[in-house]
PDB file of C-alpha atoms in Angstrom:
ATOM      1  CA  MET A   1     115.223 111.385  89.632  1.00 56.00           C
ATOM      2  CA  SER A   2     111.846 112.229  89.449  1.00 64.00           C
ATOM      3  CA  SER A   3     112.460 114.602  92.591  1.00 67.00           C
ATOM      4  CA  ASN A   4     114.795 116.585  89.929  1.00 67.00           C
ATOM      5  CA  ASN A   5     113.798 120.164  88.379  1.00 70.00           C
ATOM      6  CA  GLY A   6     113.203 120.365  84.581  1.00 64.00           C
ATOM      7  CA  GLU A   7     116.794 121.462  84.688  1.00 73.00           C
ATOM      8  CA  THR A   8     118.231 119.271  85.851  1.00 74.00           C
ATOM      9  CA  SER A   9     116.282 116.746  84.222  1.00 71.00           C
ATOM     10  CA  HIS A  10     117.170 117.751  80.743  1.00 67.00           C
ATOM     11  CA  ALA A  11     120.607 118.851  81.793  1.00 74.00           C
ATOM     12  CA  LYS A  12     121.258 114.991  82.089  1.00 76.00           C
ATOM     13  CA  SER A  13     119.185 113.798  79.370  1.00 74.00           C
ATOM     14  CA  ASN A  14     120.993 116.884  77.076  1.00 73.00           C
ATOM     15  CA  LYS A  15     124.216 115.180  77.458  1.00 79.00           C
ATOM     16  CA  ILE A  16     123.034 111.681  76.220  1.00 77.00           C
ATOM     17  CA  VAL A  17     121.795 113.142  73.254  1.00 72.00           C
ATOM     18  CA  ASN A  18     124.734 116.100  72.994  1.00 73.00           C
ATOM     19  CA  PHE A  19     126.733 112.615  72.517  1.00 74.00           C
ATOM     20  CA  ILE A  20     124.567 110.536  70.675  1.00 72.00           C
ATOM     21  CA  GLU A  21     124.928 113.339  67.631  1.00 69.00           C
ATOM     22  CA  SER A  22     128.726 114.356  68.677  1.00 69.00           C
ATOM     23  CA  LYS A  23     128.864 110.514  66.851  1.00 65.00           C
ATOM     24  CA  LEU A  24     126.465 111.302  64.110  1.00 64.00           C
ATOM     25  CA  ILE A  25     127.819 114.201  60.948  1.00 56.00           C
ATOM     26  CA  GLN A  26     124.819 115.750  60.168  1.00 57.00           C
ATOM     27  CA  GLU A  27     125.349 118.682  57.248  1.00 58.00           C
ATOM     28  CA  ASP A  28     121.798 119.607  57.864  1.00 61.00           C
ATOM     29  CA  THR A  29     120.330 122.752  58.292  1.00 67.00           C
ATOM     30  CA  ILE A  30     120.301 124.549  61.384  1.00 69.00           C
ATOM     31  CA  LYS A  31     115.531 124.131  61.829  1.00 71.00           C
ATOM     32  CA  ALA A  32     116.613 120.623  60.241  1.00 72.00           C
ATOM     33  CA  GLN A  33     119.227 119.629  63.612  1.00 73.00           C
ATOM     34  CA  LYS A  34     116.901 121.283  65.962  1.00 77.00           C
ATOM     35  CA  VAL A  35     114.544 119.100  64.808  1.00 77.00           C
ATOM     36  CA  ARG A  36     116.254 115.751  65.016  1.00 78.00           C
ATOM     37  CA  GLU A  37     117.780 116.466  68.403  1.00 80.00           C
ATOM     38  CA  LYS A  38     114.367 117.928  69.721  1.00 85.00           C
ATOM     39  CA  GLN A  39     113.030 114.811  68.434  1.00 86.00           C
ATOM     40  CA  LEU A  40     116.745 112.663  70.141  1.00 85.00           C
ATOM     41  CA  THR A  41     115.615 114.585  73.331  1.00 85.00           C
ATOM     42  CA  TYR A  42     111.914 112.899  73.211  1.00 88.00           C
ATOM     43  CA  ILE A  43     113.682 109.662  72.782  1.00 90.00           C
ATOM     44  CA  VAL A  44     116.183 109.184  74.659  1.00 88.00           C
ATOM     45  CA  ARG A  45     113.635 111.296  78.329  1.00 87.00           C
ATOM     46  CA  LYS A  46     111.488 108.505  77.658  1.00 90.00           C
ATOM     47  CA  SER A  47     114.180 105.465  76.711  1.00 93.00           C
ATOM     48  CA  ALA A  48     115.231 106.274  79.562  1.00 91.00           C
ATOM     49  CA  HIS A  49     111.922 106.066  81.781  1.00 89.00           C
ATOM     50  CA  ALA A  50     111.026 103.140  80.232  1.00 94.00           C
ATOM     51  CA  PHE A  51     113.878 101.377  81.352  1.00 96.00           C
ATOM     52  CA  ILE A  52     114.440 102.123  84.980  1.00 96.00           C
ATOM     53  CA  TYR A  53     110.452 100.828  84.657  1.00 97.00           C
ATOM     54  CA  ILE A  54     112.374  97.163  83.209  1.00 98.00           C
ATOM     55  CA  VAL A  55     114.868  97.224  86.013  1.00 98.00           C
ATOM     56  CA  LEU A  56     112.158  97.976  89.071  1.00 98.00           C
ATOM     57  CA  ALA A  57     110.480  95.534  88.104  1.00 97.00           C
ATOM     58  CA  ILE A  58     113.298  92.678  87.352  1.00 97.00           C
ATOM     59  CA  PHE A  59     114.162  93.682  90.683  1.00 97.00           C
ATOM     60  CA  VAL A  60     110.850  93.530  92.283  1.00 97.00           C
ATOM     61  CA  SER A  61     110.572  90.435  90.495  1.00 95.00           C
ATOM     62  CA  ALA A  62     114.238  89.313  92.340  1.00 93.00           C
ATOM     63  CA  ILE A  63     112.291  90.419  95.578  1.00 94.00           C
ATOM     64  CA  LEU A  64     109.650  88.232  95.566  1.00 94.00           C
ATOM     65  CA  PHE A  65     111.403  85.057  94.675  1.00 89.00           C
ATOM     66  CA  ALA A  66     113.016  85.552  97.126  1.00 88.00           C
ATOM     67  CA  PHE A  67     110.223  85.628  99.409  1.00 90.00           C
ATOM     68  CA  ASN A  68     109.279  81.843  97.454  1.00 86.00           C
ATOM     69  CA  LYS A  69     106.046  83.992  96.103  1.00 86.00           C
ATOM     70  CA  LYS A  70     106.095  82.727  92.211  1.00 81.00           C
ATOM     71  CA  GLY A  71     103.375  81.922  89.817  1.00 80.00           C
ATOM     72  CA  LYS A  72     100.772  84.491  88.157  1.00 84.00           C
ATOM     73  CA  HIS A  73     100.090  86.025  91.685  1.00 88.00           C
ATOM     74  CA  SER A  74     103.294  86.663  91.755  1.00 92.00           C
ATOM     75  CA  ILE A  75     102.643  88.840  88.285  1.00 94.00           C
ATOM     76  CA  ILE A  76     100.122  90.187  89.472  1.00 95.00           C
ATOM     77  CA  TYR A  77     102.021  91.927  92.874  1.00 95.00           C
ATOM     78  CA  ILE A  78     104.453  92.649  90.763  1.00 96.00           C
ATOM     79  CA  LEU A  79     102.758  94.561  88.135  1.00 96.00           C
ATOM     80  CA  PHE A  80     100.519  96.720  90.210  1.00 96.00           C
ATOM     81  CA  ILE A  81     102.973  97.946  93.200  1.00 97.00           C
ATOM     82  CA  CYS A  82     105.608  99.131  90.279  1.00 97.00           C
ATOM     83  CA  LEU A  83     101.928 100.824  87.908  1.00 97.00           C
ATOM     84  CA  ILE A  84     101.437 102.196  91.862  1.00 97.00           C
ATOM     85  CA  TYR A  85     105.173 103.741  91.324  1.00 96.00           C
ATOM     86  CA  ALA A  86     104.637 104.660  88.426  1.00 95.00           C
ATOM     87  CA  VAL A  87     101.740 106.405  89.288  1.00 96.00           C
ATOM     88  CA  ILE A  88     102.906 108.811  92.833  1.00 95.00           C
ATOM     89  CA  ASP A  89     106.367 109.202  90.926  1.00 93.00           C
ATOM     90  CA  GLU A  90     104.324 110.998  87.881  1.00 92.00           C
ATOM     91  CA  TYR A  91     102.111 112.947  90.833  1.00 93.00           C
ATOM     92  CA  HIS A  92     105.255 113.871  92.528  1.00 92.00           C
ATOM     93  CA  GLN A  93     106.663 115.098  89.425  1.00 89.00           C
ATOM     94  CA  SER A  94     103.610 118.019  88.879  1.00 88.00           C
ATOM     95  CA  PHE A  95     104.990 119.092  92.447  1.00 90.00           C
ATOM     96  CA  ILE A  96     108.975 120.113  91.414  1.00 87.00           C
ATOM     97  CA  ALA A  97     109.401 122.858  89.086  1.00 85.00           C
ATOM     98  CA  ASN A  98     109.224 123.113  85.320  1.00 84.00           C
ATOM     99  CA  ARG A  99     108.360 119.380  85.553  1.00 82.00           C
ATOM    100  CA  THR A 100     105.278 117.707  84.074  1.00 84.00           C
ATOM    101  CA  SER A 101     103.015 114.571  85.028  1.00 85.00           C
ATOM    102  CA  SER A 102     101.526 112.628  82.340  1.00 89.00           C
ATOM    103  CA  VAL A 103      99.452 109.342  81.420  1.00 93.00           C
ATOM    104  CA  GLY A 104     101.776 108.606  79.097  1.00 92.00           C
ATOM    105  CA  ASP A 105     104.757 108.787  81.085  1.00 92.00           C
ATOM    106  CA  VAL A 106     102.263 106.037  83.404  1.00 94.00           C
ATOM    107  CA  LEU A 107     101.972 104.054  80.304  1.00 95.00           C
ATOM    108  CA  ILE A 108     106.143 104.090  78.402  1.00 95.00           C
ATOM    109  CA  ASP A 109     106.388 103.350  82.552  1.00 96.00           C
ATOM    110  CA  PHE A 110     104.109 100.446  82.749  1.00 97.00           C
ATOM    111  CA  GLY A 111     105.495  98.634  78.698  1.00 96.00           C
ATOM    112  CA  GLY A 112     109.155  98.491  81.004  1.00 97.00           C
ATOM    113  CA  VAL A 113     107.275  97.214  83.942  1.00 97.00           C
ATOM    114  CA  LEU A 114     105.909  94.382  81.467  1.00 97.00           C
ATOM    115  CA  ILE A 115     108.852  93.918  79.739  1.00 98.00           C
ATOM    116  CA  GLY A 116     111.665  93.426  82.622  1.00 98.00           C
ATOM    117  CA  VAL A 117     109.346  90.918  84.026  1.00 97.00           C
ATOM    118  CA  ILE A 118     109.069  89.373  80.946  1.00 96.00           C
ATOM    119  CA  PHE A 119     113.321  89.312  80.612  1.00 96.00           C
ATOM    120  CA  PHE A 120     113.301  88.677  84.589  1.00 95.00           C
ATOM    121  CA  TYR A 121     110.930  84.838  83.986  1.00 92.00           C
ATOM    122  CA  LEU A 122     112.214  84.474  81.149  1.00 93.00           C
ATOM    123  CA  ALA A 123     116.054  84.110  82.533  1.00 92.00           C
ATOM    124  CA  TYR A 124     114.912  82.850  85.953  1.00 87.00           C
ATOM    125  CA  TYR A 125     113.185  79.739  84.107  1.00 85.00           C
ATOM    126  CA  LEU A 126     115.654  79.393  81.298  1.00 87.00           C
ATOM    127  CA  VAL A 127     118.541  78.874  84.195  1.00 85.00           C
ATOM    128  CA  TYR A 128     115.444  77.611  87.179  1.00 81.00           C
ATOM    129  CA  GLU A 129     114.824  74.395  83.918  1.00 76.00           C
ATOM    130  CA  ARG A 130     118.250  73.468  82.777  1.00 80.00           C
ATOM    131  CA  TYR A 131     119.200  73.071  86.787  1.00 80.00           C
ATOM    132  CA  ARG A 132     116.803  71.319  87.139  1.00 78.00           C
ATOM    133  CA  ARG A 133     116.711  69.248  84.820  1.00 79.00           C
ATOM    134  CA  TYR A 134     121.343  68.518  85.367  1.00 78.00           C
ATOM    135  CA  ALA A 135     119.801  67.919  88.787  1.00 76.00           C
ATOM    136  CA  ILE A 136     117.185  65.551  88.089  1.00 78.00           C
ATOM    137  CA  ASN A 137     119.567  63.395  85.355  1.00 74.00           C
ATOM    138  CA  LYS A 138     122.064  62.917  88.072  1.00 74.00           C
ATOM    139  CA  ALA A 139     120.048  61.922  91.091  1.00 72.00           C
ATOM    140  CA  LEU A 140     118.785  59.427  88.651  1.00 67.00           C
ATOM    141  CA  LYS A 141     122.045  58.522  87.499  1.00 64.00           C
ATOM    142  CA  VAL A 142     122.766  55.218  88.147  1.00 53.00           C
ATOM    143  CA  PRO A 143     125.565  53.763  87.924  1.00 54.00           C
ATOM    144  CA  LYS A 144     127.297  50.939  85.796  1.00 55.00           C
ATOM    145  CA  TYR A 145     128.773  48.595  86.215  1.00 51.00           C
ATOM    146  CA  LYS A 146     131.330  46.438  83.367  1.00 53.00           C
ATOM    147  CA  HIS A 147     130.119  43.119  85.143  1.00 52.00           C
ATOM    148  CA  PHE A 148     127.244  42.663  86.582  1.00 50.00           C
ATOM    149  CA  HIS A 149     127.537  39.336  89.507  1.00 53.00           C
ATOM    150  CA  TYR A 150     124.183  38.109  91.055  1.00 51.00           C
ATOM    151  CA  ASN A 151     125.327  36.996  94.395  1.00 55.00           C
ATOM    152  CA  LYS A 152     124.737  32.612  94.042  1.00 56.00           C
ATOM    153  CA  ILE A 153     122.925  30.848  97.865  1.00 54.00           C
TER     154      ILE A 153
END
């Protein structure tokens, strides 16, 4: 995504913006429409940044969990890996034609990472706790007998 030049990246964003605008009925002046389009383009582009890093954080979390790396230390690893990737990605963008790198984008990316980690941990522990309780209840379940007889000697 970051290796696309500025024109390609802008064209992808504009497809989404045009779709959203086509669904909205507007009776504004041309100037107001251009301002709204600029604002909408900004929101779409920044939301795409956050969404990509939400997905990245979920994937990194899943990979670490697959290798049984869980807990506080894994959260630090996930945040560090994703932050380094965001910084490298922004640095890489500085070399692409018509693209700029921005500390603000890194912060938006990191916000997406935080959301992704929170989402993954909530989903994992909700499923895990439900399964764990089910397994414990199933393991501790003692068959009930209507009539229990002791062997008398």
